[in-house]
Tab-separated table of N, CA and C and ligand atoms in Angstrom:
chain	number	residue	atom	x	y	z
R	1	MET	N	-11.839	-3.396	-5.295
R	1	MET	CA	-10.665	-2.620	-4.829
R	1	MET	C	-9.980	-1.963	-6.028
R	2	GLU	N	-9.964	-0.641	-6.047
R	2	GLU	CA	-9.420	0.093	-7.191
R	2	GLU	C	-7.926	0.395	-7.058
R	3	CYS	N	-7.350	0.076	-5.906
R	3	CYS	CA	-5.940	0.409	-5.670
R	3	CYS	C	-5.045	-0.378	-6.635
R	4	ILE	N	-4.223	0.330	-7.421
R	4	ILE	CA	-3.448	-0.387	-8.439
R	4	ILE	C	-2.334	-1.238	-7.820
R	5	PHE	N	-1.831	-0.841	-6.656
R	5	PHE	CA	-0.810	-1.684	-6.015
R	5	PHE	C	-1.441	-2.944	-5.411
R	6	CYS	N	-2.680	-2.854	-4.930
R	6	CYS	CA	-3.387	-4.069	-4.494
R	6	CYS	C	-3.616	-4.994	-5.691
R	7	LYS	N	-3.875	-4.386	-6.854
R	7	LYS	CA	-4.054	-5.196	-8.075
R	7	LYS	C	-2.756	-5.916	-8.442
R	8	ILE	N	-1.637	-5.238	-8.259
R	8	ILE	CA	-0.331	-5.873	-8.521
R	8	ILE	C	-0.130	-7.043	-7.547
R	9	ILE	N	-0.463	-6.821	-6.274
R	9	ILE	CA	-0.339	-7.886	-5.262
R	9	ILE	C	-1.182	-9.095	-5.662
R	10	ASN	N	-2.407	-8.817	-6.134
R	10	ASN	CA	-3.335	-9.901	-6.492
R	10	ASN	C	-3.131	-10.443	-7.908
R	11	LYS	N	-2.063	-9.971	-8.564
R	11	LYS	CA	-1.715	-10.405	-9.927
R	11	LYS	C	-2.814	-10.079	-10.939
R	12	GLU	N	-3.597	-9.043	-10.634
R	12	GLU	CA	-4.604	-8.577	-11.597
R	12	GLU	C	-3.993	-7.530	-12.509
R	13	ARG	N	-2.786	-7.105	-12.186
R	13	ARG	CA	-2.074	-6.119	-12.996
R	13	ARG	C	-0.631	-6.600	-13.109
R	14	PRO	N	-0.068	-6.579	-14.335
R	14	PRO	CA	1.296	-7.107	-14.486
R	14	PRO	C	2.340	-6.197	-13.842
R	15	SER	N	3.418	-6.791	-13.403
R	15	SER	CA	4.544	-6.011	-12.880
R	15	SER	C	5.767	-6.910	-12.848
R	16	GLU	N	6.920	-6.274	-12.742
R	16	GLU	CA	8.165	-7.038	-12.683
R	16	GLU	C	8.539	-7.227	-11.217
R	17	ILE	N	8.054	-8.322	-10.666
R	17	ILE	CA	8.243	-8.584	-9.236
R	17	ILE	C	9.663	-9.079	-8.977
R	18	VAL	N	10.308	-8.498	-7.953
R	18	VAL	CA	11.683	-8.891	-7.633
R	18	VAL	C	11.793	-9.527	-6.245
R	19	TYR	N	10.734	-9.429	-5.458
R	19	TYR	CA	10.749	-10.033	-4.116
R	19	TYR	C	9.310	-10.210	-3.644
R	20	ARG	N	9.052	-11.341	-3.003
R	20	ARG	CA	7.731	-11.541	-2.394
R	20	ARG	C	7.883	-12.432	-1.166
R	21	ASP	N	7.276	-12.042	-0.068
R	21	ASP	CA	7.104	-12.973	1.057
R	21	ASP	C	5.661	-12.841	1.526
R	22	GLU	N	5.340	-13.382	2.671
R	22	GLU	CA	3.913	-13.395	3.062
R	22	GLU	C	3.366	-11.999	3.391
R	23	LYS	N	4.257	-11.049	3.676
R	23	LYS	CA	3.791	-9.713	4.079
R	23	LYS	C	4.170	-8.599	3.109
R	24	ILE	N	5.190	-8.856	2.295
R	24	ILE	CA	5.805	-7.776	1.501
R	24	ILE	C	5.928	-8.176	0.033
R	25	LEU	N	5.854	-7.154	-0.831
R	25	LEU	CA	6.082	-7.357	-2.262
R	25	LEU	C	6.996	-6.230	-2.755
R	26	ALA	N	7.912	-6.554	-3.669
R	26	ALA	CA	8.753	-5.515	-4.275
R	26	ALA	C	8.767	-5.729	-5.780
R	27	PHE	N	8.667	-4.616	-6.510
R	27	PHE	CA	8.613	-4.694	-7.970
R	27	PHE	C	9.246	-3.446	-8.561
R	28	LYS	N	9.632	-3.535	-9.832
R	28	LYS	CA	10.302	-2.415	-10.487
R	28	LYS	C	9.311	-1.296	-10.801
R	29	ASP	N	9.765	-0.070	-10.612
R	29	ASP	CA	8.945	1.089	-10.967
R	29	ASP	C	8.893	1.195	-12.500
R	30	THR	N	7.717	1.458	-13.049
R	30	THR	CA	7.568	1.513	-14.512
R	30	THR	C	8.147	2.805	-15.105
R	31	GLU	N	8.358	3.806	-14.260
R	31	GLU	CA	8.991	5.051	-14.735
R	31	GLU	C	10.207	5.339	-13.867
R	32	PRO	N	11.270	4.536	-14.073
R	32	PRO	CA	12.414	4.621	-13.161
R	32	PRO	C	13.106	5.981	-13.179
R	33	LYS	N	13.397	6.494	-11.989
R	33	LYS	CA	14.101	7.773	-11.837
R	33	LYS	C	15.588	7.553	-11.597
R	34	ALA	N	16.036	6.316	-11.637
R	34	ALA	CA	17.449	5.966	-11.449
R	34	ALA	C	17.638	4.572	-12.052
R	35	PRO	N	18.893	4.164	-12.322
R	35	PRO	CA	19.112	2.839	-12.917
R	35	PRO	C	18.471	1.708	-12.099
R	36	VAL	N	18.499	1.829	-10.772
R	36	VAL	CA	17.739	0.900	-9.925
R	36	VAL	C	16.616	1.699	-9.280
R	37	HIS	N	15.373	1.304	-9.538
R	37	HIS	CA	14.222	1.967	-8.905
R	37	HIS	C	13.175	0.894	-8.629
R	38	ILE	N	13.119	0.512	-7.379
R	38	ILE	CA	12.232	-0.575	-6.945
R	38	ILE	C	11.269	-0.035	-5.892
R	39	LEU	N	10.030	-0.492	-5.948
R	39	LEU	CA	9.026	-0.121	-4.952
R	39	LEU	C	8.796	-1.306	-4.029
R	40	ILE	N	8.860	-1.046	-2.733
R	40	ILE	CA	8.688	-2.105	-1.736
R	40	ILE	C	7.427	-1.773	-0.951
R	41	ILE	N	6.471	-2.690	-0.961
R	41	ILE	CA	5.156	-2.376	-0.372
R	41	ILE	C	4.687	-3.481	0.586
R	42	PRO	N	3.888	-3.095	1.576
R	42	PRO	CA	3.239	-4.126	2.393
R	42	PRO	C	2.070	-4.712	1.604
R	43	GLN	N	1.775	-5.982	1.814
R	43	GLN	CA	0.612	-6.569	1.124
R	43	GLN	C	-0.689	-6.091	1.758
R	44	LYS	N	-0.586	-5.640	3.012
R	44	LYS	CA	-1.740	-5.027	3.676
R	44	LYS	C	-1.925	-3.614	3.111
R	45	HIS	N	-3.150	-3.256	2.761
R	45	HIS	CA	-3.391	-1.916	2.216
R	45	HIS	C	-3.354	-0.871	3.333
R	46	ILE	N	-2.298	-0.046	3.318
R	46	ILE	CA	-2.166	1.099	4.236
R	46	ILE	C	-1.962	2.300	3.309
R	47	PRO	N	-2.775	3.367	3.404
R	47	PRO	CA	-2.673	4.450	2.416
R	47	PRO	C	-1.327	5.173	2.401
R	48	SER	N	-0.724	5.385	3.575
R	48	SER	CA	0.577	6.073	3.619
R	48	SER	C	1.160	5.918	5.014
R	49	VAL	N	2.370	6.443	5.190
R	49	VAL	CA	3.008	6.433	6.519
R	49	VAL	C	2.091	7.092	7.552
R	50	ASP	N	1.324	8.061	7.101
R	50	ASP	CA	0.426	8.794	7.985
R	50	ASP	C	-0.659	7.911	8.606
R	51	TYR	N	-0.869	6.750	8.033
R	51	TYR	CA	-1.918	5.842	8.516
R	51	TYR	C	-1.353	4.651	9.292
R	52	LEU	N	-0.052	4.688	9.586
R	52	LEU	CA	0.546	3.561	10.305
R	52	LEU	C	0.058	3.514	11.740
R	53	GLY	N	-0.151	2.311	12.232
R	53	GLY	CA	-0.490	2.129	13.643
R	53	GLY	C	0.681	1.458	14.344
R	54	LYS	N	0.606	1.435	15.673
R	54	LYS	CA	1.670	0.786	16.465
R	54	LYS	C	1.852	-0.670	16.046
R	55	GLU	N	0.742	-1.300	15.620
R	55	GLU	CA	0.800	-2.713	15.216
R	55	GLU	C	1.610	-2.905	13.931
R	56	ASP	N	1.925	-1.802	13.245
R	56	ASP	CA	2.677	-1.893	11.977
R	56	ASP	C	4.186	-1.692	12.171
R	57	ARG	N	4.627	-1.545	13.423
R	57	ARG	CA	6.040	-1.254	13.690
R	57	ARG	C	6.988	-2.258	13.041
R	58	GLU	N	6.668	-3.533	13.205
R	58	GLU	CA	7.533	-4.571	12.685
R	58	GLU	C	7.523	-4.561	11.150
R	59	LEU	N	6.335	-4.383	10.598
R	59	LEU	CA	6.157	-4.371	9.149
R	59	LEU	C	6.999	-3.266	8.501
R	60	ILE	N	6.987	-2.091	9.072
R	60	ILE	CA	7.712	-0.963	8.494
R	60	ILE	C	9.225	-1.215	8.570
R	61	GLY	N	9.644	-1.871	9.640
R	61	GLY	CA	11.057	-2.253	9.759
R	61	GLY	C	11.436	-3.277	8.702
R	62	GLU	N	10.533	-4.202	8.439
R	62	GLU	CA	10.809	-5.238	7.440
R	62	GLU	C	10.940	-4.647	6.041
R	63	LEU	N	10.194	-3.578	5.754
R	63	LEU	CA	10.329	-2.923	4.440
R	63	LEU	C	11.775	-2.448	4.255
R	64	CYS	N	12.348	-1.894	5.314
R	64	CYS	CA	13.743	-1.418	5.251
R	64	CYS	C	14.711	-2.578	5.078
R	65	LEU	N	14.448	-3.680	5.756
R	65	LEU	CA	15.344	-4.835	5.627
R	65	LEU	C	15.277	-5.445	4.228
R	66	VAL	N	14.093	-5.444	3.630
R	66	VAL	CA	13.969	-5.925	2.240
R	66	VAL	C	14.718	-4.970	1.305
R	67	ALA	N	14.605	-3.661	1.556
R	67	ALA	CA	15.317	-2.673	0.732
R	67	ALA	C	16.828	-2.930	0.798
R	68	ARG	N	17.322	-3.184	1.996
R	68	ARG	CA	18.758	-3.442	2.199
R	68	ARG	C	19.192	-4.705	1.439
R	69	LYS	N	18.382	-5.730	1.512
R	69	LYS	CA	18.683	-6.991	0.821
R	69	LYS	C	18.705	-6.773	-0.704
R	70	LEU	N	17.723	-6.025	-1.209
R	70	LEU	CA	17.655	-5.777	-2.658
R	70	LEU	C	18.822	-4.880	-3.102
R	71	ALA	N	19.207	-3.929	-2.258
R	71	ALA	CA	20.355	-3.066	-2.586
R	71	ALA	C	21.611	-3.918	-2.769
R	72	LYS	N	21.753	-4.916	-1.931
R	72	LYS	CA	22.904	-5.849	-2.071
R	72	LYS	C	22.789	-6.615	-3.380
R	73	GLU	N	21.595	-7.173	-3.625
R	73	GLU	CA	21.361	-7.974	-4.836
R	73	GLU	C	21.625	-7.175	-6.104
R	74	TYR	N	21.230	-5.914	-6.094
R	74	TYR	CA	21.386	-5.058	-7.272
R	74	TYR	C	22.723	-4.303	-7.262
R	75	LYS	N	23.579	-4.673	-6.312
R	75	LYS	CA	24.972	-4.197	-6.253
R	75	LYS	C	25.096	-2.679	-6.140
R	76	ILE	N	24.227	-2.099	-5.323
R	76	ILE	CA	24.324	-0.652	-5.080
R	76	ILE	C	24.633	-0.352	-3.612
R	77	SER	N	24.880	-1.404	-2.842
R	77	SER	CA	25.191	-1.178	-1.421
R	77	SER	C	26.458	-0.348	-1.264
R	78	GLY	N	27.469	-0.671	-2.063
R	78	GLY	CA	28.761	0.001	-1.937
R	78	GLY	C	28.722	1.453	-2.377
R	79	THR	N	27.971	1.730	-3.437
R	79	THR	CA	27.930	3.097	-3.980
R	79	THR	C	26.865	3.950	-3.296
R	80	GLY	N	25.922	3.311	-2.660
R	80	GLY	CA	24.894	4.040	-1.911
R	80	GLY	C	23.552	4.048	-2.610
R	81	TYR	N	22.550	4.353	-1.842
R	81	TYR	CA	21.178	4.353	-2.381
R	81	TYR	C	20.309	5.247	-1.523
R	82	ARG	N	19.129	5.538	-2.018
R	82	ARG	CA	18.181	6.396	-1.282
R	82	ARG	C	16.876	5.643	-1.062
R	83	LEU	N	16.338	5.771	0.150
R	83	LEU	CA	15.034	5.194	0.482
R	83	LEU	C	14.075	6.344	0.744
R	84	VAL	N	12.924	6.312	0.064
R	84	VAL	CA	11.978	7.439	0.143
R	84	VAL	C	10.554	6.946	0.372
R	85	PHE	N	9.892	7.580	1.344
R	85	PHE	CA	8.443	7.454	1.486
R	85	PHE	C	7.858	8.811	1.136
R	86	ASN	N	7.121	8.927	0.065
R	86	ASN	CA	6.376	10.164	-0.173
R	86	ASN	C	5.074	10.061	0.601
R	87	VAL	N	4.730	11.136	1.295
R	87	VAL	CA	3.508	11.141	2.101
R	87	VAL	C	2.671	12.353	1.726
R	88	GLY	N	1.568	12.098	1.040
R	88	GLY	CA	0.609	13.167	0.749
R	88	GLY	C	0.990	14.047	-0.432
R	89	LYS	N	0.170	15.053	-0.609
R	89	LYS	CA	0.162	15.900	-1.804
R	89	LYS	C	1.480	16.649	-2.018
R	90	ASP	N	1.955	17.340	-0.994
R	90	ASP	CA	3.157	18.163	-1.170
R	90	ASP	C	4.405	17.329	-1.466
R	91	ALA	N	4.398	16.083	-1.033
R	91	ALA	CA	5.537	15.199	-1.318
R	91	ALA	C	5.392	14.532	-2.686
R	92	GLY	N	4.231	14.721	-3.321
R	92	GLY	CA	4.004	14.145	-4.646
R	92	GLY	C	3.563	12.695	-4.620
R	93	GLN	N	2.979	12.250	-3.507
R	93	GLN	CA	2.480	10.868	-3.476
R	93	GLN	C	1.333	10.729	-4.468
R	94	THR	N	1.460	9.786	-5.393
R	94	THR	CA	0.443	9.612	-6.434
R	94	THR	C	-0.359	8.326	-6.251
R	95	ILE	N	0.197	7.359	-5.520
R	95	ILE	CA	-0.505	6.095	-5.292
R	95	ILE	C	-0.738	5.958	-3.785
R	96	ASP	N	-2.006	5.821	-3.422
R	96	ASP	CA	-2.355	5.776	-1.998
R	96	ASP	C	-2.280	4.365	-1.429
R	97	HIS	N	-1.153	3.731	-1.645
R	97	HIS	CA	-0.824	2.456	-0.996
R	97	HIS	C	0.641	2.610	-0.601
R	98	LEU	N	0.893	2.601	0.686
R	98	LEU	CA	2.234	2.862	1.211
R	98	LEU	C	3.314	2.136	0.396
R	99	HIS	N	4.353	2.862	0.003
R	99	HIS	CA	5.453	2.246	-0.745
R	99	HIS	C	6.758	2.924	-0.407
R	100	LEU	N	7.790	2.105	-0.342
R	100	LEU	CA	9.143	2.590	-0.089
R	100	LEU	C	9.894	2.540	-1.416
R	101	HIS	N	10.396	3.706	-1.856
R	101	HIS	CA	11.200	3.743	-3.076
R	101	HIS	C	12.644	3.378	-2.725
R	102	LEU	N	13.231	2.471	-3.488
R	102	LEU	CA	14.665	2.176	-3.408
R	102	LEU	C	15.284	2.686	-4.703
R	103	LEU	N	16.175	3.676	-4.571
R	103	LEU	CA	16.774	4.330	-5.747
R	103	LEU	C	18.287	4.258	-5.658
R	104	GLY	N	18.931	3.953	-6.772
R	104	GLY	CA	20.392	3.943	-6.759
R	104	GLY	C	20.958	3.628	-8.135
R	105	GLY	N	22.278	3.516	-8.175
R	105	GLY	CA	22.958	3.207	-9.432
R	105	GLY	C	23.482	4.437	-10.150
R	106	LYS	N	23.286	5.607	-9.546
R	106	LYS	CA	23.879	6.844	-10.054
R	106	LYS	C	23.926	7.844	-8.891
R	107	LYS	N	24.662	8.921	-9.090
R	107	LYS	CA	24.673	9.985	-8.084
R	107	LYS	C	23.309	10.663	-8.120
R	108	LEU	N	22.612	10.647	-6.994
R	108	LEU	CA	21.226	11.123	-6.977
R	108	LEU	C	21.150	12.616	-6.637
R	109	PRO	N	20.402	13.373	-7.420
R	109	PRO	CA	20.230	14.797	-7.089
R	109	PRO	C	19.368	14.961	-5.831
R	110	TRP	N	19.555	16.004	-5.108
R	110	TRP	CA	18.776	16.262	-3.900
R	110	TRP	C	17.999	17.559	-4.060
R	111	ALA	N	16.684	17.521	-3.903
R	111	ALA	CA	15.757	18.662	-3.927
R	111	ALA	C	15.718	19.423	-5.247
J	1	5GP	P1	4.713	8.109	-5.500
J	1	5GP	O1	4.827	9.284	-6.422
J	1	5GP	O2	3.278	7.834	-5.102
J	1	5GP	O3	5.639	8.170	-4.318
J	1	5GP	O4	5.236	6.877	-6.325
J	1	5GP	C1	4.440	6.092	-7.139
J	1	5GP	C2	5.361	5.375	-8.104
J	1	5GP	O5	4.647	4.323	-8.685
J	1	5GP	C3	5.895	6.251	-9.231
J	1	5GP	O6	7.315	6.269	-9.195
J	1	5GP	C4	5.344	5.582	-10.486
J	1	5GP	O7	6.256	5.602	-11.561
J	1	5GP	C5	5.042	4.183	-10.028
J	1	5GP	N1	3.932	3.531	-10.705
J	1	5GP	C6	2.723	4.083	-11.008
J	1	5GP	N2	1.918	3.175	-11.589
J	1	5GP	C7	2.637	2.022	-11.631
J	1	5GP	C8	2.321	0.708	-12.129
J	1	5GP	O8	1.233	0.416	-12.599
J	1	5GP	N3	3.305	-0.229	-12.029
J	1	5GP	C9	4.531	0.055	-11.476
J	1	5GP	N4	5.422	-0.949	-11.424
J	1	5GP	N5	4.848	1.270	-11.002
J	1	5GP	C10	3.906	2.240	-11.081
J	2	ZN	ZN1	-3.696	-1.008	-1.975
């Protein structure tokens, strides 16, 4: 498996993990675009939102709940934060393992 996020899940690649449960993993982005920049991923390999099935409904909801919990932990709930799924080429998706970006800790530019 060449997927680098699967390698992070399997501890074959180092990362700064901030949350793990049986279905989800969250770790710090190595090139942060904001003071808080965390990636929240399913442990199941799904290439992008475009590949979600009905059976993934609960999983995708849980990614948001983990993001909310981490936003509280990192004290950005009050000031606000952004959650982003990049999907495909035009959105600039570079890693083909579904990931939710949690960004915050500064006023975020839009577009
Ligand atoms: P995308 O552009 O696909 O939405 O986001 C991929 C993100 O993964 C980028 O923000 C990039 O900085 C981050 N990233 C790429 N390689 C690694 C890595 O090996 N470890 C970590 N922690 N983040 C990575
Ligand atoms: Zn993967």
